[in-house]
Backbone as numpy.savetxt, mean C-alpha at the origin, in Angstrom:
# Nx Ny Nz CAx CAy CAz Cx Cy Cz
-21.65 6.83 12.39 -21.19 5.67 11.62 -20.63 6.14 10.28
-19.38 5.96 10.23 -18.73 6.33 8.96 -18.26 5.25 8.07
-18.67 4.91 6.91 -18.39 3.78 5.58 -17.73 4.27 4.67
-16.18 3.70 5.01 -15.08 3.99 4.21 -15.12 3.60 2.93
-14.54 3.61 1.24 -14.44 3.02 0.68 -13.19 3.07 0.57
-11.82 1.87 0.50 -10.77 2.01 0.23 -9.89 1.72 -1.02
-9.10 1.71 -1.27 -8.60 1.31 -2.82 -7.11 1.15 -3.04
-6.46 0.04 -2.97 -5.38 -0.15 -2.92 -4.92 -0.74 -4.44
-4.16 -0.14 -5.30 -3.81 -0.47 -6.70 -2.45 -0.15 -6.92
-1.61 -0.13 -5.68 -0.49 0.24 -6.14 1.12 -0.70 -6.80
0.33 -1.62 -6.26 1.47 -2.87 -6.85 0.31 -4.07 -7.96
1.40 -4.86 -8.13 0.19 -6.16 -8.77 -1.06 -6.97 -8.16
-1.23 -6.17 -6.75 -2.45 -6.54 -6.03 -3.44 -5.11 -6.68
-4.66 -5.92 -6.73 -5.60 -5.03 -7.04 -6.81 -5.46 -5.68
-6.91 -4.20 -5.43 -8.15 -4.64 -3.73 -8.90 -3.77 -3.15
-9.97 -3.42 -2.61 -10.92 -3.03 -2.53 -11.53 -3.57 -1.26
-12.24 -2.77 -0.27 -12.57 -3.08 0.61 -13.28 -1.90 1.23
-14.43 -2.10 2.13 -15.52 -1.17 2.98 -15.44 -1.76 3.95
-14.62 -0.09 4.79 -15.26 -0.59 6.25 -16.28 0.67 6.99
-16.66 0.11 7.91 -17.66 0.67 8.77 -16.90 1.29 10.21
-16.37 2.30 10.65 -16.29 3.00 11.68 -14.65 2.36 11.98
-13.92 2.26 11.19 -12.84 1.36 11.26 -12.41 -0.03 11.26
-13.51 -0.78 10.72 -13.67 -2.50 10.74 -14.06 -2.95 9.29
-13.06 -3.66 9.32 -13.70 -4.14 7.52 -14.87 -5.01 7.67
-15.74 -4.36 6.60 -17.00 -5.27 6.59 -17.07 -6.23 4.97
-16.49 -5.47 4.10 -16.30 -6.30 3.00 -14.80 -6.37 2.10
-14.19 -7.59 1.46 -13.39 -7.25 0.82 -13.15 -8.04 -0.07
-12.63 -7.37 -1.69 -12.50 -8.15 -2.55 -10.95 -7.68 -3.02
-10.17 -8.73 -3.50 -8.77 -8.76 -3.95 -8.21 -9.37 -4.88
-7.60 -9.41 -5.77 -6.54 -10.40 -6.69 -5.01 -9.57 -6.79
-4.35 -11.11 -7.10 -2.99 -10.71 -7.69 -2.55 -11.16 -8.68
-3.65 -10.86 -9.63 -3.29 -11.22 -11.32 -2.84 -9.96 -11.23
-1.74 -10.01 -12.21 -0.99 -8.77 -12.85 -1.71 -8.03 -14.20
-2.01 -6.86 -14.12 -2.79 -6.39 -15.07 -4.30 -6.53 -14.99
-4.54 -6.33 -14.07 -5.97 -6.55 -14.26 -6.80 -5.78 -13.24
-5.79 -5.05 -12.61 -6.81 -4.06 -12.13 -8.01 -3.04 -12.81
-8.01 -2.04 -14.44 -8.33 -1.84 -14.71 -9.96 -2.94 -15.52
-9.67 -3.85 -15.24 -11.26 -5.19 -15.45 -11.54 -5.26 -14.51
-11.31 -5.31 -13.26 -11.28 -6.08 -11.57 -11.95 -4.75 -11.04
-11.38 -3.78 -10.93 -11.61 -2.45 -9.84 -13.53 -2.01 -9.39
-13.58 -1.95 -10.77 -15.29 -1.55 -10.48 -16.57 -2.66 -10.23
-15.57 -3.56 -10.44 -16.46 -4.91 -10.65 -16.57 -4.97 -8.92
-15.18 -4.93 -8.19 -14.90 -4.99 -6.97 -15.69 -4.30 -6.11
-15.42 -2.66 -6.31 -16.45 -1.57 -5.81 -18.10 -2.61 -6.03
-18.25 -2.65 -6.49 -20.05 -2.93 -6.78 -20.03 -4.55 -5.81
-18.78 -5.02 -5.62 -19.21 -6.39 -4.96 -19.01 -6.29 -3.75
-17.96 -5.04 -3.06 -17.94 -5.01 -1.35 -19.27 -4.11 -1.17
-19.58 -3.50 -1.54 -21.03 -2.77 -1.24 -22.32 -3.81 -1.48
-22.02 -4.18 -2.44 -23.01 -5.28 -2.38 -23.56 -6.52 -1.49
-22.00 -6.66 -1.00 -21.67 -7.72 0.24 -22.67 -6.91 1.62
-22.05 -5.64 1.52 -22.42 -5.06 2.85 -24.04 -4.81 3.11
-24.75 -4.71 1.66 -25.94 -4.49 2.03 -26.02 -2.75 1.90
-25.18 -1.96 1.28 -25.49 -0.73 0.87 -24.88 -0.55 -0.44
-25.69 0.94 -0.33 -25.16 1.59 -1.97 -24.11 2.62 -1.91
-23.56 2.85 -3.14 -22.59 3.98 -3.16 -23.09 4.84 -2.51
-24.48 5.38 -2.46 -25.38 6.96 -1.58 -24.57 6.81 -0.53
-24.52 5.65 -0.02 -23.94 5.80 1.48 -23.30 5.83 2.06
-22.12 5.79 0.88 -20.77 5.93 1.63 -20.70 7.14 2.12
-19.51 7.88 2.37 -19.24 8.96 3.91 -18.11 9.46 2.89
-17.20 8.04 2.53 -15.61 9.17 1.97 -14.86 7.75 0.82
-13.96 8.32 0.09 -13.61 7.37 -0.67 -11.72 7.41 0.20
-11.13 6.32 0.15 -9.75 6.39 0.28 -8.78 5.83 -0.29
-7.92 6.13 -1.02 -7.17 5.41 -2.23 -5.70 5.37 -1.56
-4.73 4.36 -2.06 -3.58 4.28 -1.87 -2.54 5.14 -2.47
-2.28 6.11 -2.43 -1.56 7.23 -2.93 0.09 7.35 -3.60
0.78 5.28 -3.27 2.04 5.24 -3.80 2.82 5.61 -2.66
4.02 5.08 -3.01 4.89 4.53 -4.65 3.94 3.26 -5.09
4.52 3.30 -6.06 4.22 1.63 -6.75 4.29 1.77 -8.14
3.62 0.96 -8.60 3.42 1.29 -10.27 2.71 2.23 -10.93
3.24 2.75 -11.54 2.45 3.94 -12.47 1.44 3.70 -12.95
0.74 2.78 -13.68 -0.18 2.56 -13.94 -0.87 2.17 -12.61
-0.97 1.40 -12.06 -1.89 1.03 -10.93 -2.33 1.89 -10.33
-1.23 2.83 -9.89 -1.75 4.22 -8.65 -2.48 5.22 -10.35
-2.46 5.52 -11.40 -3.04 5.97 -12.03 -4.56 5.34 -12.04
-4.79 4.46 -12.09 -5.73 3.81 -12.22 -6.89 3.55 -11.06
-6.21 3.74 -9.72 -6.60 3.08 -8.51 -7.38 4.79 -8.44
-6.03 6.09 -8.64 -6.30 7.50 -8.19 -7.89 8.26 -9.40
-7.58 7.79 -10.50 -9.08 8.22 -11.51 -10.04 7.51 -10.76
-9.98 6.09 -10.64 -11.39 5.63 -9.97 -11.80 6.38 -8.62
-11.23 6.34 -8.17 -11.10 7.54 -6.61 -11.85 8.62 -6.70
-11.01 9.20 -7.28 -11.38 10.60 -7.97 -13.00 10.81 -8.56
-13.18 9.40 -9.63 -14.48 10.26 -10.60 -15.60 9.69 -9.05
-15.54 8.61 -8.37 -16.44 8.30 -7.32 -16.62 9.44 -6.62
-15.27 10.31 -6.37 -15.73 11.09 -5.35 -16.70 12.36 -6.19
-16.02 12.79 -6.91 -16.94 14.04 -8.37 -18.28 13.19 -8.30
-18.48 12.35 -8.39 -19.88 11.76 -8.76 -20.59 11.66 -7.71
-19.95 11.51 -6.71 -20.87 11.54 -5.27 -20.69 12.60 -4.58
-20.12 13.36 -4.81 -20.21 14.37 -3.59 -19.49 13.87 -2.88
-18.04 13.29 -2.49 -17.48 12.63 -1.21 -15.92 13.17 -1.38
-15.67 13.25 0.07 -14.57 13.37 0.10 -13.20 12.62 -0.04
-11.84 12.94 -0.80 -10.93 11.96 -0.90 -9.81 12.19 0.11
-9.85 10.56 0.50 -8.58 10.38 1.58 -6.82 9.63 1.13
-6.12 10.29 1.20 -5.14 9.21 0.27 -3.93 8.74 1.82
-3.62 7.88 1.08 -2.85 7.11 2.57 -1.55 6.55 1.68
-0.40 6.45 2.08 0.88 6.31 1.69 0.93 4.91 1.54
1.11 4.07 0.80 1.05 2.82 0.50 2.09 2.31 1.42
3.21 2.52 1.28 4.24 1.66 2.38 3.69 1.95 3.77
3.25 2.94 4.06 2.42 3.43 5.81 1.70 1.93 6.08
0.71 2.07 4.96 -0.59 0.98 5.25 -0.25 -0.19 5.42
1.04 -0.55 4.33 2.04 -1.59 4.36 1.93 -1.96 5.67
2.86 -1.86 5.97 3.79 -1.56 7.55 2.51 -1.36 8.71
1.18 -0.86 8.47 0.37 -0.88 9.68 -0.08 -2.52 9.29
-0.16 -2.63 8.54 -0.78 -4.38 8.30 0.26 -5.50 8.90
1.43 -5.24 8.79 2.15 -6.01 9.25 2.66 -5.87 11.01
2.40 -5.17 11.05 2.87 -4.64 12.49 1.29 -4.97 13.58
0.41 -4.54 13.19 -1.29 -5.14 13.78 -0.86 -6.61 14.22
-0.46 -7.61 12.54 -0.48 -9.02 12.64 0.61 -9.24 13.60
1.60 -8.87 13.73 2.50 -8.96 14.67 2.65 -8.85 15.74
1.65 -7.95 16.52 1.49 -7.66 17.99 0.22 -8.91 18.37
-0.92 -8.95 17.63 -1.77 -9.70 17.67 -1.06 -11.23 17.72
-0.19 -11.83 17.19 1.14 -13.07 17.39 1.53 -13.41 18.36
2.24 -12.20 18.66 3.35 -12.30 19.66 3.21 -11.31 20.74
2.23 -10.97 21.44 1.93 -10.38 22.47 2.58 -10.36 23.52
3.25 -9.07 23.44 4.52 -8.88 24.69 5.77 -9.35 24.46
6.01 -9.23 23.17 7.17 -9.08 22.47 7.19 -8.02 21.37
7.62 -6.97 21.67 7.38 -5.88 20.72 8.47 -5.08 21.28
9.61 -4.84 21.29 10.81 -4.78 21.52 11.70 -4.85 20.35
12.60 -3.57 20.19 13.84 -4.12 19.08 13.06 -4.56 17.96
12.27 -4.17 17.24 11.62 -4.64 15.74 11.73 -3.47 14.91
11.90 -3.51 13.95 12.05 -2.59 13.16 11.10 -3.13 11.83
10.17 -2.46 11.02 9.51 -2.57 9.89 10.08 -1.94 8.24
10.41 -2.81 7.73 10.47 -2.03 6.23 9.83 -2.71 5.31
8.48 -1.96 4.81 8.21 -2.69 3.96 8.36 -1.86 2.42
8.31 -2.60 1.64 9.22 -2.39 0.42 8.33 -3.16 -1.22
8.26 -2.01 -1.94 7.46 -2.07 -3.12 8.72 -2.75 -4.76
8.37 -3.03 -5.18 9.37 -3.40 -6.24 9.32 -2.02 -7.45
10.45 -1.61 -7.42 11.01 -0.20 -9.01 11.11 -0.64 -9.85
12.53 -1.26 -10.17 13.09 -1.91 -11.17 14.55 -2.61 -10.91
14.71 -3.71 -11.35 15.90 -3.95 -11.80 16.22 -4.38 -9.75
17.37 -3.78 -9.15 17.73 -4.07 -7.53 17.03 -3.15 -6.75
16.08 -2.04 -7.83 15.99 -0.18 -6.97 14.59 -0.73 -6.15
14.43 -0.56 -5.42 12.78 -0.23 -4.41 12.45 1.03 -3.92
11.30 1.10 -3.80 10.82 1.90 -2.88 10.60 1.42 -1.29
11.01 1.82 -0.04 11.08 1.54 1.06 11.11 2.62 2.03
10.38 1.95 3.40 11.00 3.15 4.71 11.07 2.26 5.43
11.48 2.57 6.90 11.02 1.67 7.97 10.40 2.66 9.02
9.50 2.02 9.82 8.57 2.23 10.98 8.97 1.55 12.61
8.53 2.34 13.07 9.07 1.46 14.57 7.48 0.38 14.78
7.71 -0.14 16.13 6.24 -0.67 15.80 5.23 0.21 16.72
5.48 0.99 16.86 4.73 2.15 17.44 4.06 3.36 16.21
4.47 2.52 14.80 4.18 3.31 13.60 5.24 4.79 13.53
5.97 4.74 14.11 6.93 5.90 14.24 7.92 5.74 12.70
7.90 6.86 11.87 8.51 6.53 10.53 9.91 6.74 10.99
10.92 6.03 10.66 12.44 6.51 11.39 12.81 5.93 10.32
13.02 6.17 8.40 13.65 6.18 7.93 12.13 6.40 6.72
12.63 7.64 6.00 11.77 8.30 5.47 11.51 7.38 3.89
10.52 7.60 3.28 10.10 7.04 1.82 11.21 7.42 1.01
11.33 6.40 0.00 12.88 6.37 -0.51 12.80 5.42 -1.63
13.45 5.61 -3.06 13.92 4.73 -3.87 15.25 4.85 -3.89
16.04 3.21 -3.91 16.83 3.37 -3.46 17.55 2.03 -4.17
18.46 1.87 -4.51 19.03 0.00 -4.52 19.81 -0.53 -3.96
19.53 -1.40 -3.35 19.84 -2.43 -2.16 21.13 -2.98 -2.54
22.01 -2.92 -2.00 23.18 -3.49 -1.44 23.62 -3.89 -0.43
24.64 -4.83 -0.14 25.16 -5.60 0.67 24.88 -5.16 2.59
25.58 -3.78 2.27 25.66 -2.88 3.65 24.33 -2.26 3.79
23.41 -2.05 2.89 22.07 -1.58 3.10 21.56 -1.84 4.39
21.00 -0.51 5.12 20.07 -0.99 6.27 21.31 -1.16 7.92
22.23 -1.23 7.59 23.18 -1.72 8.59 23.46 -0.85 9.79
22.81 0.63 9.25 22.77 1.51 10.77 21.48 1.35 11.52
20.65 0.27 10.88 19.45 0.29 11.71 19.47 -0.81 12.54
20.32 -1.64 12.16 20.91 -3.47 12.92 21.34 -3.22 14.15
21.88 -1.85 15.26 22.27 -1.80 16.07 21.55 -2.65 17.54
21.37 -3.83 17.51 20.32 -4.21 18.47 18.79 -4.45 18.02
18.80 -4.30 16.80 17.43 -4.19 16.74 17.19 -5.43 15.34
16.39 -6.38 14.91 15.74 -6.92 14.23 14.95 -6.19 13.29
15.12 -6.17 12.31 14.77 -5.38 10.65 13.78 -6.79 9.76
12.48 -6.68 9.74 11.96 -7.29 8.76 11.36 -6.52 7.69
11.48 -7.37 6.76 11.67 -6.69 5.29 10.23 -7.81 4.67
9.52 -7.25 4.02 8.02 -7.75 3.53 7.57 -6.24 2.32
6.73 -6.95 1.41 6.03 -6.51 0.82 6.30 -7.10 -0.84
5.75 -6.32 -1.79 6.11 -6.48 -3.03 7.41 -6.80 -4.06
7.41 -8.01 -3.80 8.94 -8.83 -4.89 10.15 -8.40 -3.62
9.78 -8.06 -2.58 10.86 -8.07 -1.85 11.82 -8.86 -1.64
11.29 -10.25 -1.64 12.53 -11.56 -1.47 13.30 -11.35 -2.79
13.51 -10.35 -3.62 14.49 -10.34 -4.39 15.60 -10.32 -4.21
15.80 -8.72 -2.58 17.04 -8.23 -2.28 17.65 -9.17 -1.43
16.47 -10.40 -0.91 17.03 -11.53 -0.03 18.97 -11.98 -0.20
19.04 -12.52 -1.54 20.96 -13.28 -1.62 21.70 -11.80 -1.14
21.12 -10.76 -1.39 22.26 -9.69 -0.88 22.25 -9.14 0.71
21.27 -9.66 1.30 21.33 -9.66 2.76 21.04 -10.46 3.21
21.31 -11.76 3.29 21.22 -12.84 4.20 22.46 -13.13 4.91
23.37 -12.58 4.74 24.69 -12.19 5.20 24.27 -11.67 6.73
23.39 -10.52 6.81 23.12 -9.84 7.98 21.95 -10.40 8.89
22.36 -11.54 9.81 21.30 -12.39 10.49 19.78 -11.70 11.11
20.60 -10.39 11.37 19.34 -9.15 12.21 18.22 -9.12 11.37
18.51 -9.31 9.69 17.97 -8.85 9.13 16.62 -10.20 8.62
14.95 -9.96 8.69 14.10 -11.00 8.54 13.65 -10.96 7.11
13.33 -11.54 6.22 12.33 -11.40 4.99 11.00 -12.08 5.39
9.83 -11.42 5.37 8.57 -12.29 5.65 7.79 -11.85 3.79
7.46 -13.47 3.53 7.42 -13.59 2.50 5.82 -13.39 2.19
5.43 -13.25 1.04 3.94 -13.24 0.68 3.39 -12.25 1.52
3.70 -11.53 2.14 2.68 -10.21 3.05 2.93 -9.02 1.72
1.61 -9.09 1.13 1.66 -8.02 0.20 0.61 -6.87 0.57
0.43 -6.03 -0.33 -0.44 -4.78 0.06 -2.27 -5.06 0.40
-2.45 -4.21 0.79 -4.20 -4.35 0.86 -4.90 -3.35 1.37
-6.30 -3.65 0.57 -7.17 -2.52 1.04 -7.69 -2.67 3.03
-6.98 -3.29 3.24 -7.84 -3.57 4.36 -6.69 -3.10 5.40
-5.62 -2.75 5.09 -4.63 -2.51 5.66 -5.07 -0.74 5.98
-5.55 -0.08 5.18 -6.33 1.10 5.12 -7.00 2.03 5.93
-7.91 0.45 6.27 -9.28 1.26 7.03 -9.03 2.06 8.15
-7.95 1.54 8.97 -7.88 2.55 10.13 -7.20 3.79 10.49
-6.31 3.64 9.19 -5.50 5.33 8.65 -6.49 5.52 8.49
-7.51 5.31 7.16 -8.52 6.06 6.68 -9.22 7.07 7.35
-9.74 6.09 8.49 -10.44 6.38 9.64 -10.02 7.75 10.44
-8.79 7.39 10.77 -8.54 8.67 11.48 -8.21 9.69 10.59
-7.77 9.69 9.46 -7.80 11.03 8.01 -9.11 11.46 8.16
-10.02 10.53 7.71 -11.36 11.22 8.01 -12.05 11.83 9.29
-11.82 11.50 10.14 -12.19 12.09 11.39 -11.16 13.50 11.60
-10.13 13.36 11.32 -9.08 14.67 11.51 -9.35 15.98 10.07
-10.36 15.06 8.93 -11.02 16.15 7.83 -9.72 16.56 7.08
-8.59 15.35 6.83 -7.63 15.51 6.50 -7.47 14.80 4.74
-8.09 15.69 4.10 -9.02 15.70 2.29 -7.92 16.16 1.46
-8.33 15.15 0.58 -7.27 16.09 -0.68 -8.00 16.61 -1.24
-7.68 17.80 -2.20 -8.20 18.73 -3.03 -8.39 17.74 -4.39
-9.48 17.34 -4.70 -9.87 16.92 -5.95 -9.15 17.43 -7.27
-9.37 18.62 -7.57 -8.85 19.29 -8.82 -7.08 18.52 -9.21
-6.18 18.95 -7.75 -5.15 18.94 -8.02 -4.11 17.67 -7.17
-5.30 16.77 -6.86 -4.18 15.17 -6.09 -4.16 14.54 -7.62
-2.52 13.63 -6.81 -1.88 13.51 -8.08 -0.93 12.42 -7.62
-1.27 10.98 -7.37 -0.08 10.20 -6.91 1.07 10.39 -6.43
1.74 9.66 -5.59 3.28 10.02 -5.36 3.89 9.32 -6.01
4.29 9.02 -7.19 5.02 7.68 -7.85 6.57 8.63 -7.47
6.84 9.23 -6.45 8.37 9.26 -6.23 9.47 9.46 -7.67
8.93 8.26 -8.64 10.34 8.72 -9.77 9.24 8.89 -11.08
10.16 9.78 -11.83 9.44 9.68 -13.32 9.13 8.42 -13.87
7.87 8.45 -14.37 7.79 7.02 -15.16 8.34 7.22 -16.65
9.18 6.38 -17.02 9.90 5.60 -18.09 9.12 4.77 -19.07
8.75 4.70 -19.88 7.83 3.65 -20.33 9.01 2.73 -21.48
8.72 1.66 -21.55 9.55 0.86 -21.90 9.13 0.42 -23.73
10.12 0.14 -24.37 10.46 0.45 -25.71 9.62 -0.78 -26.23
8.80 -1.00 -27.03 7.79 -2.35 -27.21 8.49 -3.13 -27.95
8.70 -4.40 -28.14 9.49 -5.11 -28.92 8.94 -5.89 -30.56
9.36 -5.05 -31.08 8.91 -5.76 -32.58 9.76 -6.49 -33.35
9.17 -7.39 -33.39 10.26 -8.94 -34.18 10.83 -8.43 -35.66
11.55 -8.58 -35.71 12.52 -7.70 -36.89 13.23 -6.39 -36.90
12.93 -5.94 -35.76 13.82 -4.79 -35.53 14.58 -4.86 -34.76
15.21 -3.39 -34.72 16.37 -3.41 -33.58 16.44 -1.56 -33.23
């Protein structure tokens, strides 16, 4: 019996969740913006608490490893990190758009059973400004268009339309919506955002395959340099 702890902080969802042998047994979440660093530990202490164990007993910690926001995956990766230094446990990190895309693709077969044909997955984190981070997945979890920041235009995506249906979900995604609604192939499913629970069963098999990051030297994938933005003081320029 293995008790995951997971940790998803990479967008404006902050979430947390324990599962047991690949099944979520507890989970706590919000999508207040900014508030993962108040929320996170409060969270940890309330899915264990839910479950009826203690930190002793967890097995492995697993964090969401990005893209997303710099601060969040900073934030999500220290808590990770000092749990695992403090316990003795090993760290699992899982690609945030992967987990994405396994959450949406689960709910989707579980739907529409025996329709899984011609679908294509992209789910997609918000950068800045039109840019995202994105891949797409077959629904066999097969990655066939690699992790990428990128900005969306008109023709975007259009060698993947050959026959096939492209839905597009995740974080502020209905942004790039007015610039592809032009392309009918193409779906937006709205409100499917990130989660710890999306996790557990990558987790699962990372941990069973003893597939650990090195403590000393994991280090988010935030894909682009972070930029930090110029603070605005009333009277200047």
């Amino acid at each position: 019996m293995a008790y995951i702890l997971c940790l998803e902080t990479a967008t404006s969802v902050c979430s947390v969740a324990l599962s047991r042998d690949g099944e979520v047994v507890s989970l706590k979440e919000s999508d207040v913006r900014y508030s993962h660093s108040a929320l996170i530990t409060s969270y940890i202490q309330d899915v264990t608490h839910l479950a009826g164990i203690s930190l002793q007993e967890i097995d492995a910690i697993a964090v969401s490893k990005g893209p997303g926001s710099y601060t969040g995956l900073r934030i999500g990766v220290s808590t990770a990190k000092g749990l695992c230094y403090a316990l003795d446990l090993p760290l699992v990190a899982i690609g945030t758009l992967q987990s994405l895309a396994y959450g949406l693709i689960k709910k989707y077969k579980e739907d529409h059973p025996g329709d899984q044909i011609n679908i294509l997955f992209c789910p997609m984190i918000d950068a800045r400004r039109m840019e995202v981070y994105d891949a797409i997945y077959t629904i066999d979890h097969i990655e066939v268009k690699s992790v990428a920041a990128e900005i969306i235009r008109e023709d975007s995506f259009t060698e993947y339309l050959n026959g096939n249906k492209l839905f597009i979900f995740g974080d502020n995604a209905i942004k790039c919506k007015p610039l592809l609604t032009h392309q009918p192939d193409i779906v937006f499913i709205e409100d499917f955002m990130p989660s710890a629970s999306y996790m557990v069963q990558l987790a699962l098999q990372r941990y069973n395959e003893k597939k650990f990051e090195d403590l000393a030297y994991f280090e988010p994938f935030y894909l682009k340099d972070f930029i930090a933005g110029k603070p605005h003081v009333k009277g200047l320029k």
